Each structure stands twice: as C-alpha cells, then as structure tokens.
Short mmCIF file of C-alpha atoms in Angstrom, two decimals:
data_model
loop_
_atom_site.label_atom_id
_atom_site.label_comp_id
_atom_site.label_asym_id
_atom_site.label_seq_id
_atom_site.Cartn_x
_atom_site.Cartn_y
_atom_site.Cartn_z
CA MET A 750 -37.11 21.45 -80.00
CA PRO A 751 -34.22 20.54 -77.74
CA VAL A 752 -33.91 22.65 -74.59
CA ALA A 753 -30.96 25.06 -74.59
CA PRO A 754 -28.55 24.33 -71.74
CA ALA A 755 -28.33 26.89 -68.94
CA THR A 756 -25.01 28.72 -68.51
CA GLY A 757 -24.72 27.49 -64.93
CA LEU A 758 -26.59 26.10 -61.95
CA ARG A 759 -28.49 28.72 -59.95
CA GLY A 760 -28.27 27.01 -56.58
CA LYS A 761 -25.29 26.15 -54.41
CA ASP A 762 -26.88 22.75 -53.72
CA LEU A 763 -28.44 19.82 -55.53
CA VAL A 764 -31.24 18.77 -53.20
CA GLY A 765 -33.60 17.43 -55.84
CA ILE A 766 -34.77 17.50 -59.44
CA ASP A 767 -37.78 19.61 -58.50
CA PRO A 768 -35.88 22.94 -58.12
CA LEU A 769 -34.03 22.46 -61.46
CA SER A 770 -35.10 24.08 -64.72
CA ALA A 771 -35.07 22.14 -67.99
CA GLY A 772 -32.01 24.20 -69.02
CA GLU A 773 -30.14 23.23 -65.86
CA ILE A 774 -30.97 19.57 -66.42
CA GLN A 775 -29.71 19.89 -70.00
CA LEU A 776 -26.45 21.47 -68.77
CA LEU A 777 -25.96 18.65 -66.22
CA LEU A 778 -26.55 15.98 -68.88
CA ASP A 779 -24.31 17.69 -71.47
CA THR A 780 -21.52 18.00 -68.92
CA ALA A 781 -21.95 14.40 -67.77
CA GLU A 782 -21.77 13.18 -71.35
CA GLN A 783 -18.31 14.74 -71.71
CA MET A 784 -17.23 13.49 -68.26
CA ARG A 785 -17.63 9.91 -69.49
CA GLU A 786 -14.46 10.28 -71.51
CA VAL A 787 -12.30 10.75 -68.40
CA ALA A 788 -12.87 7.07 -67.55
CA GLU A 789 -11.41 6.06 -70.93
CA ARG A 790 -8.10 7.86 -70.35
CA PRO A 791 -4.86 6.08 -69.45
CA ILE A 792 -4.84 8.25 -66.29
CA LYS A 793 -8.45 8.35 -65.10
CA LYS A 794 -8.06 11.53 -63.08
CA VAL A 795 -8.26 15.25 -63.79
CA PRO A 796 -7.22 18.09 -61.46
CA ALA A 797 -10.45 20.12 -61.64
CA LEU A 798 -11.38 19.81 -57.92
CA ARG A 799 -7.88 19.66 -56.45
CA GLY A 800 -7.90 20.93 -52.88
CA LYS A 801 -11.66 20.54 -52.48
CA THR A 802 -12.98 18.43 -49.61
CA VAL A 803 -16.08 16.28 -49.90
CA VAL A 804 -17.76 14.66 -46.93
CA ASN A 805 -19.86 11.63 -47.78
CA LEU A 806 -22.42 11.55 -45.01
CA PHE A 807 -24.40 8.34 -45.24
CA PHE A 808 -27.00 7.77 -42.54
CA GLU A 809 -28.40 4.82 -44.47
CA PRO A 810 -26.59 1.84 -45.91
CA SER A 811 -25.53 2.27 -49.52
CA THR A 812 -22.89 0.54 -51.56
CA ARG A 813 -23.49 1.60 -55.12
CA THR A 814 -24.30 5.28 -54.61
CA ARG A 815 -21.60 5.89 -52.00
CA PHE A 816 -19.05 4.10 -54.13
CA SER A 817 -20.11 5.98 -57.22
CA PHE A 818 -19.78 9.36 -55.48
CA GLU A 819 -16.39 8.34 -54.16
CA VAL A 820 -15.13 7.34 -57.60
CA ALA A 821 -16.45 10.62 -59.05
CA GLU A 822 -14.71 12.63 -56.31
CA LYS A 823 -11.42 10.82 -56.85
CA ARG A 824 -11.57 11.20 -60.65
CA LEU A 825 -11.85 14.96 -60.11
CA SER A 826 -8.97 14.98 -57.54
CA ALA A 827 -11.14 16.04 -54.60
CA ASP A 828 -10.39 14.69 -51.13
CA SER A 829 -13.17 12.42 -49.84
CA LEU A 830 -14.06 11.70 -46.26
CA ASN A 831 -16.55 8.99 -45.47
CA PHE A 832 -18.86 9.33 -42.54
CA ALA A 833 -21.04 6.29 -42.01
CA ALA A 834 -23.57 6.80 -39.26
CA SER A 835 -26.02 4.26 -38.02
CA ALA A 836 -29.59 5.43 -38.25
CA SER A 837 -30.08 4.97 -34.50
CA SER A 838 -27.63 7.75 -33.58
CA VAL A 839 -29.68 10.32 -35.46
CA GLU A 840 -33.21 9.47 -34.41
CA LYS A 841 -33.49 12.87 -32.75
CA GLY A 842 -33.68 15.78 -35.18
CA GLU A 843 -31.17 17.85 -33.23
CA THR A 844 -28.37 15.42 -33.84
CA LEU A 845 -28.33 15.86 -37.59
CA ILE A 846 -27.86 19.60 -37.22
CA ASP A 847 -25.19 19.10 -34.58
CA THR A 848 -23.35 16.60 -36.76
CA ALA A 849 -23.52 18.98 -39.67
CA ARG A 850 -22.27 21.96 -37.64
CA ASN A 851 -19.35 19.89 -36.42
CA LEU A 852 -18.52 18.88 -39.95
CA GLU A 853 -18.80 22.46 -41.14
CA ALA A 854 -16.15 23.40 -38.60
CA MET A 855 -13.75 21.30 -40.68
CA GLN A 856 -14.55 23.45 -43.73
CA PRO A 857 -15.68 20.93 -46.32
CA ASP A 858 -16.68 22.24 -49.77
CA PHE A 859 -19.31 19.59 -50.41
CA ILE A 860 -21.52 17.41 -48.27
CA VAL A 861 -23.09 14.40 -49.94
CA ILE A 862 -25.90 13.18 -47.75
CA ARG A 863 -28.16 10.18 -47.66
CA HIS A 864 -30.76 10.19 -44.93
CA ARG A 865 -33.91 8.23 -44.11
CA TYR A 866 -35.93 11.41 -43.55
CA ALA A 867 -37.28 13.40 -46.48
CA GLY A 868 -35.99 16.96 -46.37
CA ALA A 869 -32.80 16.30 -44.38
CA PRO A 870 -30.55 17.58 -47.22
CA HIS A 871 -32.69 20.74 -47.57
CA ARG A 872 -32.31 21.40 -43.87
CA LEU A 873 -28.52 21.10 -44.07
CA ALA A 874 -28.37 23.19 -47.24
CA ARG A 875 -29.96 26.11 -45.44
CA ILE A 876 -27.58 26.15 -42.49
CA LEU A 877 -24.30 25.17 -44.16
CA LYS A 878 -21.98 27.13 -46.43
CA ALA A 879 -20.89 23.93 -48.18
CA SER A 880 -22.72 22.67 -51.26
CA VAL A 881 -25.13 19.93 -50.22
CA ILE A 882 -25.83 17.07 -52.62
CA ASN A 883 -28.79 14.81 -51.96
CA ALA A 884 -27.83 11.14 -52.36
CA GLY A 885 -31.34 10.01 -51.39
CA ASP A 886 -33.67 11.34 -48.69
CA GLY A 887 -36.34 8.96 -47.47
CA ALA A 888 -38.97 8.34 -50.14
CA HIS A 889 -38.53 11.90 -51.44
CA GLU A 890 -35.80 12.43 -54.05
CA HIS A 891 -32.67 10.85 -55.46
CA PRO A 892 -31.61 13.41 -58.08
CA THR A 893 -28.33 11.87 -59.25
CA GLN A 894 -30.12 8.57 -59.93
CA ALA A 895 -32.67 10.33 -62.13
CA LEU A 896 -29.88 12.18 -63.95
CA LEU A 897 -27.94 9.00 -64.65
CA ASP A 898 -31.09 7.27 -65.89
CA ALA A 899 -31.81 10.21 -68.19
CA LEU A 900 -28.23 10.23 -69.47
CA THR A 901 -28.46 6.50 -70.25
CA ILE A 902 -31.68 7.00 -72.21
CA ARG A 903 -30.29 10.04 -74.03
CA LEU A 904 -27.09 8.25 -75.06
CA HIS A 905 -29.17 5.49 -76.69
CA ARG A 906 -31.98 7.58 -78.13
CA GLY A 907 -30.37 10.97 -78.69
CA THR A 908 -33.18 12.76 -76.85
CA LEU A 909 -35.62 12.41 -73.97
CA GLU A 910 -38.38 14.24 -75.76
CA GLY A 911 -41.26 12.03 -76.78
CA GLN A 912 -39.75 8.87 -75.25
CA VAL A 913 -42.33 6.62 -73.64
CA VAL A 914 -40.87 5.49 -70.33
CA ALA A 915 -42.67 2.90 -68.19
CA ILE A 916 -41.59 2.79 -64.55
CA PHE A 917 -42.95 -0.18 -62.69
CA GLY A 918 -42.77 -1.59 -59.19
CA ASP A 919 -42.76 -0.28 -55.65
CA LEU A 920 -43.78 3.37 -56.10
CA GLN A 921 -44.70 3.93 -52.45
CA PHE A 922 -41.22 3.62 -51.00
CA SER A 923 -39.25 4.82 -54.01
CA ARG A 924 -37.41 8.14 -54.18
CA VAL A 925 -36.08 7.01 -57.56
CA VAL A 926 -39.54 7.18 -59.11
CA ARG A 927 -40.24 10.71 -57.83
CA SER A 928 -37.00 12.15 -59.18
CA ASN A 929 -37.35 10.25 -62.43
CA VAL A 930 -40.92 11.32 -63.11
CA LEU A 931 -40.06 14.95 -62.34
CA LEU A 932 -37.02 14.92 -64.61
CA LEU A 933 -38.43 12.93 -67.52
CA SER A 934 -41.70 14.87 -67.68
CA ARG A 935 -39.83 18.17 -67.47
CA MET A 936 -37.72 17.10 -70.44
CA GLY A 937 -40.73 16.12 -72.55
CA ALA A 938 -40.83 12.35 -72.09
CA LYS A 939 -44.13 10.51 -71.62
CA VAL A 940 -43.98 8.72 -68.29
CA ARG A 941 -46.16 5.79 -67.29
CA VAL A 942 -45.94 4.41 -63.78
CA GLY A 943 -47.52 1.41 -62.18
CA GLY A 944 -47.34 -1.33 -59.61
CA PRO A 945 -49.51 -3.28 -57.22
CA PRO A 946 -52.34 -0.99 -56.02
CA SER A 947 -51.06 -1.26 -52.44
CA LEU A 948 -47.76 0.29 -53.54
CA VAL A 949 -49.12 3.16 -55.68
CA PRO A 950 -49.35 6.33 -53.56
CA PRO A 951 -52.49 8.39 -54.24
CA GLY A 952 -51.83 11.58 -56.18
CA ILE A 953 -48.61 10.37 -57.84
CA GLU A 954 -49.99 11.44 -61.24
CA GLN A 955 -49.60 15.06 -60.10
CA LEU A 956 -45.83 14.66 -60.61
CA GLY A 957 -46.50 14.39 -64.35
CA CYS A 958 -47.21 10.77 -65.20
CA GLU A 959 -50.01 8.36 -66.05
CA VAL A 960 -50.86 5.55 -63.62
CA TYR A 961 -51.32 1.97 -64.87
CA HIS A 962 -52.29 -1.02 -62.82
CA ARG A 963 -51.72 -3.78 -65.35
CA MET A 964 -48.12 -4.18 -66.30
CA GLU A 965 -48.99 -5.29 -69.83
CA ASP A 966 -50.75 -1.98 -70.47
CA ALA A 967 -47.87 0.08 -69.10
CA ILE A 968 -45.29 -1.71 -71.24
CA ALA A 969 -47.22 -1.74 -74.53
CA GLY A 970 -45.18 0.21 -77.07
CA ALA A 971 -42.77 1.64 -74.48
CA ASP A 972 -39.31 2.89 -75.49
CA VAL A 973 -37.86 2.28 -72.04
CA VAL A 974 -38.93 0.02 -69.17
CA MET A 975 -37.51 0.85 -65.78
CA MET A 976 -38.09 -1.70 -63.03
CA LEU A 977 -37.95 -0.61 -59.42
CA ARG A 978 -36.68 -2.78 -56.63
CA ILE A 979 -39.16 -4.19 -54.18
CA GLN A 980 -37.77 -2.64 -51.02
CA LEU A 981 -38.55 -5.36 -48.54
CA GLU A 982 -36.56 -3.56 -45.81
CA ARG A 983 -38.75 -0.45 -46.02
CA GLN A 984 -42.09 -2.19 -45.71
CA SER A 985 -43.51 -2.33 -42.24
CA ARG A 986 -46.21 -4.72 -43.38
CA VAL A 987 -46.59 -6.95 -46.36
CA ASN A 988 -48.15 -5.17 -49.31
CA PHE A 989 -48.47 -8.20 -51.57
CA PRO A 990 -49.15 -11.83 -50.69
CA THR A 991 -45.96 -13.57 -51.81
CA VAL A 992 -42.83 -12.91 -53.81
CA ARG A 993 -43.97 -15.61 -56.20
CA GLU A 994 -47.26 -13.86 -56.81
CA TYR A 995 -45.45 -10.57 -57.32
CA TYR A 996 -43.35 -12.21 -60.01
CA ASP A 997 -46.44 -13.64 -61.70
CA PHE A 998 -48.19 -10.29 -61.98
CA PHE A 999 -45.52 -7.61 -61.97
CA ALA A 1000 -42.10 -8.97 -62.95
CA LEU A 1001 -40.44 -8.01 -66.21
CA THR A 1002 -40.29 -11.30 -68.07
CA PRO A 1003 -39.16 -11.99 -71.67
CA GLU A 1004 -42.84 -12.50 -72.62
CA ARG A 1005 -43.94 -9.14 -71.20
CA LEU A 1006 -40.94 -7.35 -72.73
CA LYS A 1007 -42.17 -8.45 -76.18
CA LEU A 1008 -45.10 -6.03 -75.77
CA ALA A 1009 -42.71 -3.05 -75.76
CA ARG A 1010 -40.93 -1.54 -78.72
CA LYS A 1011 -38.55 -4.02 -80.35
CA ASP A 1012 -35.41 -2.19 -79.14
CA CYS A 1013 -36.89 -1.08 -75.81
CA LEU A 1014 -34.23 -0.39 -73.17
CA VAL A 1015 -34.40 -2.31 -69.90
CA MET A 1016 -33.28 -0.38 -66.83
CA HIS A 1017 -33.04 -1.00 -63.10
CA PRO A 1018 -31.51 1.27 -60.45
CA GLY A 1019 -30.18 -1.73 -58.54
CA PRO A 1020 -29.67 -3.72 -56.49
CA MET A 1021 -31.89 -6.18 -58.33
CA ASN A 1022 -34.07 -8.84 -56.78
CA ARG A 1023 -33.66 -11.41 -59.53
CA GLY A 1024 -36.76 -13.52 -59.92
CA VAL A 1025 -38.91 -10.98 -58.06
CA GLU A 1026 -39.29 -7.77 -60.09
CA ILE A 1027 -37.05 -8.79 -62.97
CA ASP A 1028 -36.34 -12.08 -64.68
CA SER A 1029 -32.65 -12.93 -65.10
CA ARG A 1030 -33.15 -13.56 -68.81
CA VAL A 1031 -34.18 -9.91 -69.17
CA ALA A 1032 -31.67 -8.47 -66.70
CA ASP A 1033 -28.82 -10.15 -68.58
CA GLY A 1034 -30.42 -9.87 -72.01
CA PRO A 1035 -29.35 -7.78 -75.00
CA GLN A 1036 -31.77 -4.93 -74.21
CA SER A 1037 -30.47 -4.46 -70.67
CA VAL A 1038 -28.48 -1.28 -70.02
CA ILE A 1039 -28.31 -1.84 -66.26
CA LEU A 1040 -24.51 -1.85 -66.08
CA GLU A 1041 -24.27 1.22 -68.33
CA GLN A 1042 -26.42 2.99 -65.73
CA VAL A 1043 -23.70 2.31 -63.17
CA THR A 1044 -20.99 3.68 -65.47
CA ASN A 1045 -23.06 6.76 -66.26
CA GLY A 1046 -23.65 7.30 -62.54
CA VAL A 1047 -20.01 8.21 -62.04
CA ALA A 1048 -20.08 10.67 -64.96
CA VAL A 1049 -23.26 12.32 -63.66
CA ARG A 1050 -21.83 12.75 -60.16
CA MET A 1051 -18.65 14.24 -61.63
CA ALA A 1052 -20.79 16.72 -63.56
CA VAL A 1053 -22.74 17.69 -60.42
CA LEU A 1054 -19.57 18.26 -58.39
CA TYR A 1055 -17.89 20.19 -61.20
CA LEU A 1056 -20.85 22.47 -61.88
CA LEU A 1057 -21.55 23.17 -58.19
CA ALA A 1058 -17.87 24.07 -57.70
CA GLY A 1059 -18.44 26.96 -60.08
CA GLY A 1060 -19.62 29.42 -57.52
CA GLN A 1061 -21.81 30.09 -54.57
CA GLY A 1062 -25.39 30.22 -55.69
CA GLU A 1063 -28.47 30.56 -53.55
CA PRO A 1064 -28.98 27.97 -50.81
CA ALA A 1065 -31.82 25.54 -51.39
CA SER A 1066 -35.18 26.34 -49.85
CA ASP A 1067 -37.69 23.72 -48.92
CA MET B 432 -14.24 44.58 -95.59
CA ARG B 433 -11.52 46.40 -93.76
CA GLY B 434 -11.76 49.41 -91.50
CA ARG B 435 -13.42 50.56 -88.38
CA LYS B 436 -16.93 49.51 -87.61
CA ALA B 437 -18.32 51.50 -84.73
CA SER B 438 -21.42 50.14 -83.05
CA ALA B 439 -22.75 50.47 -79.50
CA GLY B 440 -19.51 51.62 -77.91
CA LEU B 441 -17.41 48.92 -79.57
CA SER B 442 -14.76 49.59 -82.22
CA ARG B 443 -13.62 46.61 -84.28
CA VAL B 444 -10.61 46.53 -86.59
CA GLN B 445 -10.21 43.56 -88.85
CA VAL B 446 -6.67 42.18 -88.83
CA LEU B 447 -7.17 39.06 -90.99
CA ASP B 448 -9.83 38.23 -93.56
CA ARG B 449 -10.83 34.83 -94.90
CA ALA B 450 -8.17 34.76 -97.66
CA GLU B 451 -5.45 35.90 -95.28
CA ILE B 452 -6.37 33.15 -92.82
CA SER B 453 -6.08 30.60 -95.64
CA ARG B 454 -2.66 31.92 -96.69
CA ALA B 455 -1.44 31.95 -93.09
CA LEU B 456 -2.52 28.34 -92.61
CA GLU B 457 -0.84 27.27 -95.88
CA ARG B 458 2.43 28.78 -94.73
CA MET B 459 2.08 27.19 -91.28
CA ALA B 460 1.42 23.75 -92.83
CA ALA B 461 4.60 24.11 -94.90
CA GLU B 462 6.60 25.10 -91.82
CA ILE B 463 5.19 22.17 -89.83
CA LEU B 464 6.30 19.75 -92.56
CA GLU B 465 9.69 21.41 -92.83
CA ARG B 466 10.25 20.87 -89.12
CA ASP B 467 8.81 17.33 -88.97
CA PRO B 468 8.84 15.92 -92.50
CA ASP B 469 7.19 12.56 -91.71
CA PRO B 470 3.41 13.04 -91.61
CA ASN B 471 3.04 9.50 -90.22
CA GLN B 472 4.66 10.71 -87.02
CA LEU B 473 2.64 13.90 -86.89
CA TYR B 474 -0.43 14.28 -84.68
CA LEU B 475 -2.37 17.54 -84.93
CA VAL B 476 -4.38 18.21 -81.78
CA GLY B 477 -6.82 21.11 -81.80
CA VAL B 478 -7.68 22.83 -78.53
CA GLN B 479 -11.48 23.24 -78.10
CA LYS B 480 -13.16 24.91 -79.55
CA ARG B 481 -11.71 26.88 -82.47
CA GLY B 482 -8.40 25.01 -82.43
CA VAL B 483 -10.27 21.92 -83.64
CA PRO B 484 -11.33 23.21 -87.09
CA LEU B 485 -7.92 24.86 -87.47
CA ALA B 486 -6.21 21.50 -86.83
CA GLN B 487 -8.47 19.88 -89.41
CA ARG B 488 -7.62 22.54 -91.98
CA LEU B 489 -3.89 22.20 -91.30
CA ALA B 490 -4.18 18.41 -91.63
CA ALA B 491 -5.80 18.80 -95.05
CA LEU B 492 -3.02 21.18 -96.13
CA VAL B 493 -0.31 18.80 -94.86
CA GLU B 494 -2.01 16.00 -96.78
CA ARG B 495 -2.08 18.09 -99.96
CA ALA B 496 1.65 18.77 -99.68
CA SER B 497 2.80 15.32 -98.56
CA GLY B 498 0.14 12.87 -99.74
CA ARG B 499 -0.44 11.58 -96.21
CA ARG B 500 -3.00 12.90 -93.75
CA PRO B 501 -1.67 13.22 -90.21
CA THR B 502 -3.80 12.03 -87.29
CA VAL B 503 -6.12 14.74 -85.96
CA GLY B 504 -7.47 14.96 -82.43
CA ALA B 505 -9.46 17.33 -80.24
CA LEU B 506 -8.54 18.34 -76.71
CA ASP B 507 -10.72 19.97 -74.07
CA ILE B 508 -8.59 21.54 -71.36
CA THR B 509 -11.40 22.73 -69.09
CA LEU B 510 -10.73 20.25 -66.29
CA TYR B 511 -7.08 21.35 -66.17
CA ARG B 512 -7.69 25.09 -66.05
CA ASP B 513 -6.21 27.15 -63.22
CA ASP B 514 -9.25 29.41 -62.90
CA VAL B 515 -11.96 26.86 -62.10
CA GLY B 516 -13.53 27.52 -58.73
CA PRO B 517 -15.40 30.01 -56.61
CA TRP B 518 -13.43 33.00 -57.86
CA ARG B 519 -15.25 32.78 -61.17
CA PRO B 520 -18.51 34.67 -61.54
CA ALA B 521 -21.16 32.80 -59.58
CA HIS B 522 -22.54 29.60 -61.03
CA GLN B 523 -20.61 29.82 -64.29
CA GLN B 524 -18.29 26.95 -64.96
CA PRO B 525 -16.69 26.74 -68.40
CA VAL B 526 -18.63 24.45 -70.74
CA LEU B 527 -17.09 21.01 -71.17
CA ARG B 528 -16.49 19.98 -74.77
CA ALA B 529 -15.37 16.71 -76.30
CA THR B 530 -11.86 15.32 -76.04
CA SER B 531 -11.15 12.82 -78.78
CA LEU B 532 -7.72 11.36 -79.40
CA PRO B 533 -8.40 8.54 -81.89
CA GLU B 534 -4.87 7.11 -81.58
CA ALA B 535 -2.34 6.97 -78.76
CA ILE B 536 -0.06 9.99 -78.67
CA ASP B 537 2.98 8.00 -77.46
CA GLU B 538 6.10 8.55 -79.58
CA LYS B 539 4.25 10.94 -81.90
CA THR B 540 5.15 14.53 -82.59
CA VAL B 541 2.08 16.33 -81.32
CA CYS B 542 1.36 19.74 -82.72
CA LEU B 543 -1.12 21.60 -80.51
CA VAL B 544 -3.31 23.97 -82.51
CA ASP B 545 -5.20 26.92 -81.05
CA ASP B 546 -6.68 30.11 -82.40
CA VAL B 547 -5.14 32.71 -80.06
CA LEU B 548 -2.01 32.64 -77.89
CA TYR B 549 -2.37 35.16 -75.05
CA THR B 550 -1.30 34.52 -71.42
CA GLY B 551 -0.11 30.97 -72.16
CA ARG B 552 -2.32 29.51 -69.43
CA THR B 553 -4.45 27.53 -71.87
CA VAL B 554 -1.28 26.01 -73.35
CA ARG B 555 -0.04 25.10 -69.88
CA ALA B 556 -3.35 23.33 -69.23
CA ALA B 557 -3.16 21.62 -72.64
CA LEU B 558 0.37 20.36 -71.92
CA ASP B 559 -0.73 18.90 -68.59
CA THR B 560 -3.78 17.31 -70.24
CA LEU B 561 -1.66 15.74 -72.99
CA MET B 562 0.87 14.36 -70.51
CA ASP B 563 -1.94 12.40 -68.85
CA TYR B 564 -2.66 10.72 -72.19
CA GLY B 565 0.84 9.45 -72.81
CA ARG B 566 4.39 10.39 -73.68
CA PRO B 567 4.70 12.12 -77.04
CA ARG B 568 8.14 12.35 -78.68
CA ALA B 569 7.74 16.13 -78.83
CA ILE B 570 5.01 18.72 -78.50
CA ARG B 571 4.90 21.80 -80.75
CA LEU B 572 2.51 24.73 -80.73
CA ALA B 573 0.77 26.31 -83.71
CA VAL B 574 -1.48 29.36 -83.28
CA LEU B 575 -3.36 31.47 -85.79
CA VAL B 576 -2.80 34.66 -83.77
CA ASP B 577 -0.15 35.55 -81.19
CA ARG B 578 -1.35 38.63 -79.33
CA GLY B 579 1.43 38.82 -76.71
CA HIS B 580 1.06 39.39 -72.93
CA ARG B 581 2.44 36.01 -71.84
CA GLU B 582 2.17 35.19 -68.14
CA LEU B 583 4.06 31.90 -68.45
CA PRO B 584 7.33 31.00 -70.23
CA ILE B 585 5.59 29.61 -73.34
CA ALA B 586 6.24 30.37 -77.01
CA ALA B 587 4.63 29.19 -80.25
CA ASP B 588 6.56 27.25 -82.91
CA PHE B 589 4.25 28.26 -85.76
CA VAL B 590 2.39 31.58 -85.86
CA GLY B 591 -0.12 32.74 -88.44
CA ARG B 592 0.03 36.41 -87.54
CA THR B 593 1.50 38.36 -84.64
CA VAL B 594 -1.03 40.97 -83.55
CA PRO B 595 0.25 43.53 -81.08
CA SER B 596 -2.64 44.27 -78.72
CA ALA B 597 -3.48 46.04 -75.49
CA ARG B 598 -4.79 43.96 -72.60
CA THR B 599 -7.98 45.99 -72.71
CA GLU B 600 -8.58 44.85 -76.27
CA ASP B 601 -10.34 41.69 -77.31
CA VAL B 602 -9.03 39.48 -80.12
CA GLN B 603 -12.00 37.88 -81.85
CA VAL B 604 -11.46 34.89 -84.11
CA ARG B 605 -14.42 33.67 -86.09
CA LEU B 606 -14.30 30.61 -88.33
CA ALA B 607 -16.78 29.28 -90.87
CA GLU B 608 -17.02 25.96 -88.98
CA THR B 609 -17.99 27.49 -85.64
CA ASP B 610 -19.39 30.94 -86.47
CA ASP B 611 -21.46 32.57 -89.17
CA ASP B 612 -18.55 34.48 -90.69
CA GLU B 613 -14.77 34.28 -90.83
CA GLY B 614 -11.95 36.63 -89.87
CA VAL B 615 -9.87 38.00 -87.02
CA TRP B 616 -10.77 41.31 -85.35
CA LEU B 617 -9.29 43.49 -82.68
CA ALA B 618 -12.13 44.94 -80.63
CA ARG B 619 -12.07 47.70 -78.07
CA GLU B 620 -14.77 49.29 -75.99
CA THR B 621 -15.10 52.99 -76.65
CA ARG B 622 -16.76 55.54 -74.47
#
C-alpha cells in the first residue's frame, strides 16, 4: 500500500528526516519528481520563489551540496547569498547565534545551514523566523541527501516499499546513513548497514536497520547498494589499518556486486574515494546511478524550498 | 439527472450532463478546425488537471473530422501562479503535476484547453509558462465553461458553455477520466 502524500509540510523548517511523517516524505518525493522536468526546459527557470532570499550558510566545506542548493534556488528564481565561514570563527556557541541574528536582520526567507555540530540547525530554527534547512549537521542528519537517494531509488523501482537497501562503509562519522536509514525504514524498505566494526556505532540498529559485519552478507540479494565515503578528514585516529586493507575487505568490487540482485543499483553520495570504498569498474559501470543522484539532488532541493515557502508552520523542536 | 440536490447546506444545480459535454466538445473541435484548418500545425495543450483529458478528447474529435491527430501536451502552471507564498493557508502549496510537451511548440498554433475560465489568472500563468518553452505562432484558448468574473483582460476563443455565476458559487466540473462521474454543476452553500 503506497503512502498517501500529505497536503503540506507541518513545520516551517527541514531540520531532519526524523520529524517527517511518511506522508510528508511522500509529498516531498512526488513534488521533486515533477521538479525534474524544469531542468529539461529551454529556459531552466520558473518564477515560483521570485523575491525570496536564501542565505546559504556553510560552516563546513562543501562543493556538491552548496552548489546543488544554489542551482535549485536559481531555478526557482530566488535570490541566493553565500556565506562561507571557516569553522574556527564559530568554535564558541555564542557566535552561531550572533551570526544568525545578524543575518535575520537582513530578512532572509530561508537559511540553508551546514555545521559541524549536531543540532545547530535546530537551534537556529527555534530563534529565527526564516525557514531553516539542514544541509548537514555533524554526524547527525543530512535530510536532502536522504531524499535524493530515495527519489533515485523510486524512479528506478517505482516504490521504496520492500526494497532491500544495503548501506556500507563509515557509519560512525556519517550523517548520510542516519537520514537514509530513518527515511527508508519509514517508507517500508528493508535496510541493512555495515562496515568495519570500529566504524559501526553501537545502537545504530535502533534507527530501523539490521547490522552486518561481512560485506558479502549485506550485499547478498540486495536491490540497492549504497557505499559511504571513508571520511578520512573526520577521523581523529585511524580506525582501520590501511586503505589497501579496507579495499580488500569492504570495497564494492565487481565480484562482490555479483552477489546482489542482477539489476542492483549502485549508489554513492560522493565525493568518491576510488579504489578505497568503491572500485572504478563499479562506479562507472552500467548499474551505477551516482550521477543521477546529483541530478535528483537539485530537484529535491527545489521541492523542499517550494513546499516550505507555502506557509509558516511550527518551528522545529529538538 | 437535473434539478436541485440539497445536502448538508449545499445546493447543486447541474448545468451540463455527460451528453451535453460531448456535444459542446464536438462543436468546439469543429470551430478549432474552422479557425486553423491544418491539424499538423495545431498543438492542443491541456492545463492540469482537468484540461488534460479535455485536450485529449478534442484531439480525438479533430482527428475524426480531419484524419490527422494534432499534437497533445499537458501543462502544469503551479510554479507560475501569482498566489504561491505565505498568504496561502499555512503549509499548503498547490500540488505539482506533470508538464509534458512531447514536441517543441515553436511555430505551432497552440490551443490551451482548460475546464473553467474564471478570473483569468490561470490563463495568465499558462501563457507565461508556454512562453518559456518557445515561440508559438499563435496561442488560442478553449474552455468547457466560462463563468465570468475576469480580473485580467483575457477572453476565450472557444467556449463550451457560458454559465453566469455569482462569485459565492462554485463551478464543479467532473470528468470520467479524473472523477467518478461526469458533468458540470453550480454549487452554493445554503444556510
């Protein structure tokens, strides 16, 4: 039974997948699916958010996500302002609030925020009138990534329900995995996660997934395999002996992919470490939908902006 | 079928039944061909959502009369509306539906098709949407019902039925393709 889409989003913000109902997720995905068509038009721009101001507040480096938000904002005719802050200027908690209050004084309609601390978007959402969109907070959530992954699966399979999705790699430092497990399990998919034991946080199964330690077991019969990036920059100490050993045990290789369903989709949120968590023959192979994920990312962010522009809902709570 | 149906404070008067809708569409198809006799140049574009099945029906009728089926497309005007934003009831954005223009509209005679012409604001949005897709030779407008009360200088070229109405009344169009019955009703809340 497919979930009926909600008539609108309840909140004024998108701080995570966790506060969303299945109906709201369905509405976001349905809207995103139609937004894809805008990119096919001779004039790739619609006036829906004319006169709206979006501040892209990135306290952490990001190319893909920031770019994707910016393209989405421009396709909807919103005005974008980019604020790139170095992490060092916001080490003290006060500064984030001060920055946000200063920005609010310029009356933006949306604030897209990426921050190294979990909960930073929630904090802003409570004190600001603008709609706050989480573009990644620490190792907590990355809701638009989960939505674009879900849209990619749905476009290929028609539904999320019953899909066996194996997510493999660095679970400890990944906000992508949290948002994905929450979304996919809420929509009726069967989620398997796994990685080197040193990178599997205890209690992750409580999000709604099964934990595997051998990659071969996680992949067996899967409809979708999603590889996570080994985030070398987030690891204070080495959690596995060598990159070479990681490849030997945990990389998605053509041989391992054969264990999955014949037409299993290969996904990766990017940027990829070729030859570490994914073999180039798989990343560039016929089952890879990695570049479609990027295209769908723009459509998903357009849908989020459009639906949040619909009215002032309740601010997010934490 | 005809007459007043009173239920829960709502009075409904039927103004067109299924057969009358068919006859109205047949006449409109004939008028469309009379105005633009070459169906190869004709592009029927239905406005989501009930304009789409109406455009398909008109295309079939044009084909029956001329032997050639005109191109049919679907247009969603939501992203061009003038009432999107915080002044709508909270958290309710209009639902996005598919836009599908299988061929370029350049140099074609586009006939926009919608179920009801009221303020003209939907047509304004449709015109702006179409202009972003190309440069048609001409754009015409066909509507099943014209209920008056224009707020913009817009008029239809082909009208199925003119239905004088009060602003407080609701014109309800139901089609077999999108609803479980078919007809046009004028509804009014009674107290």
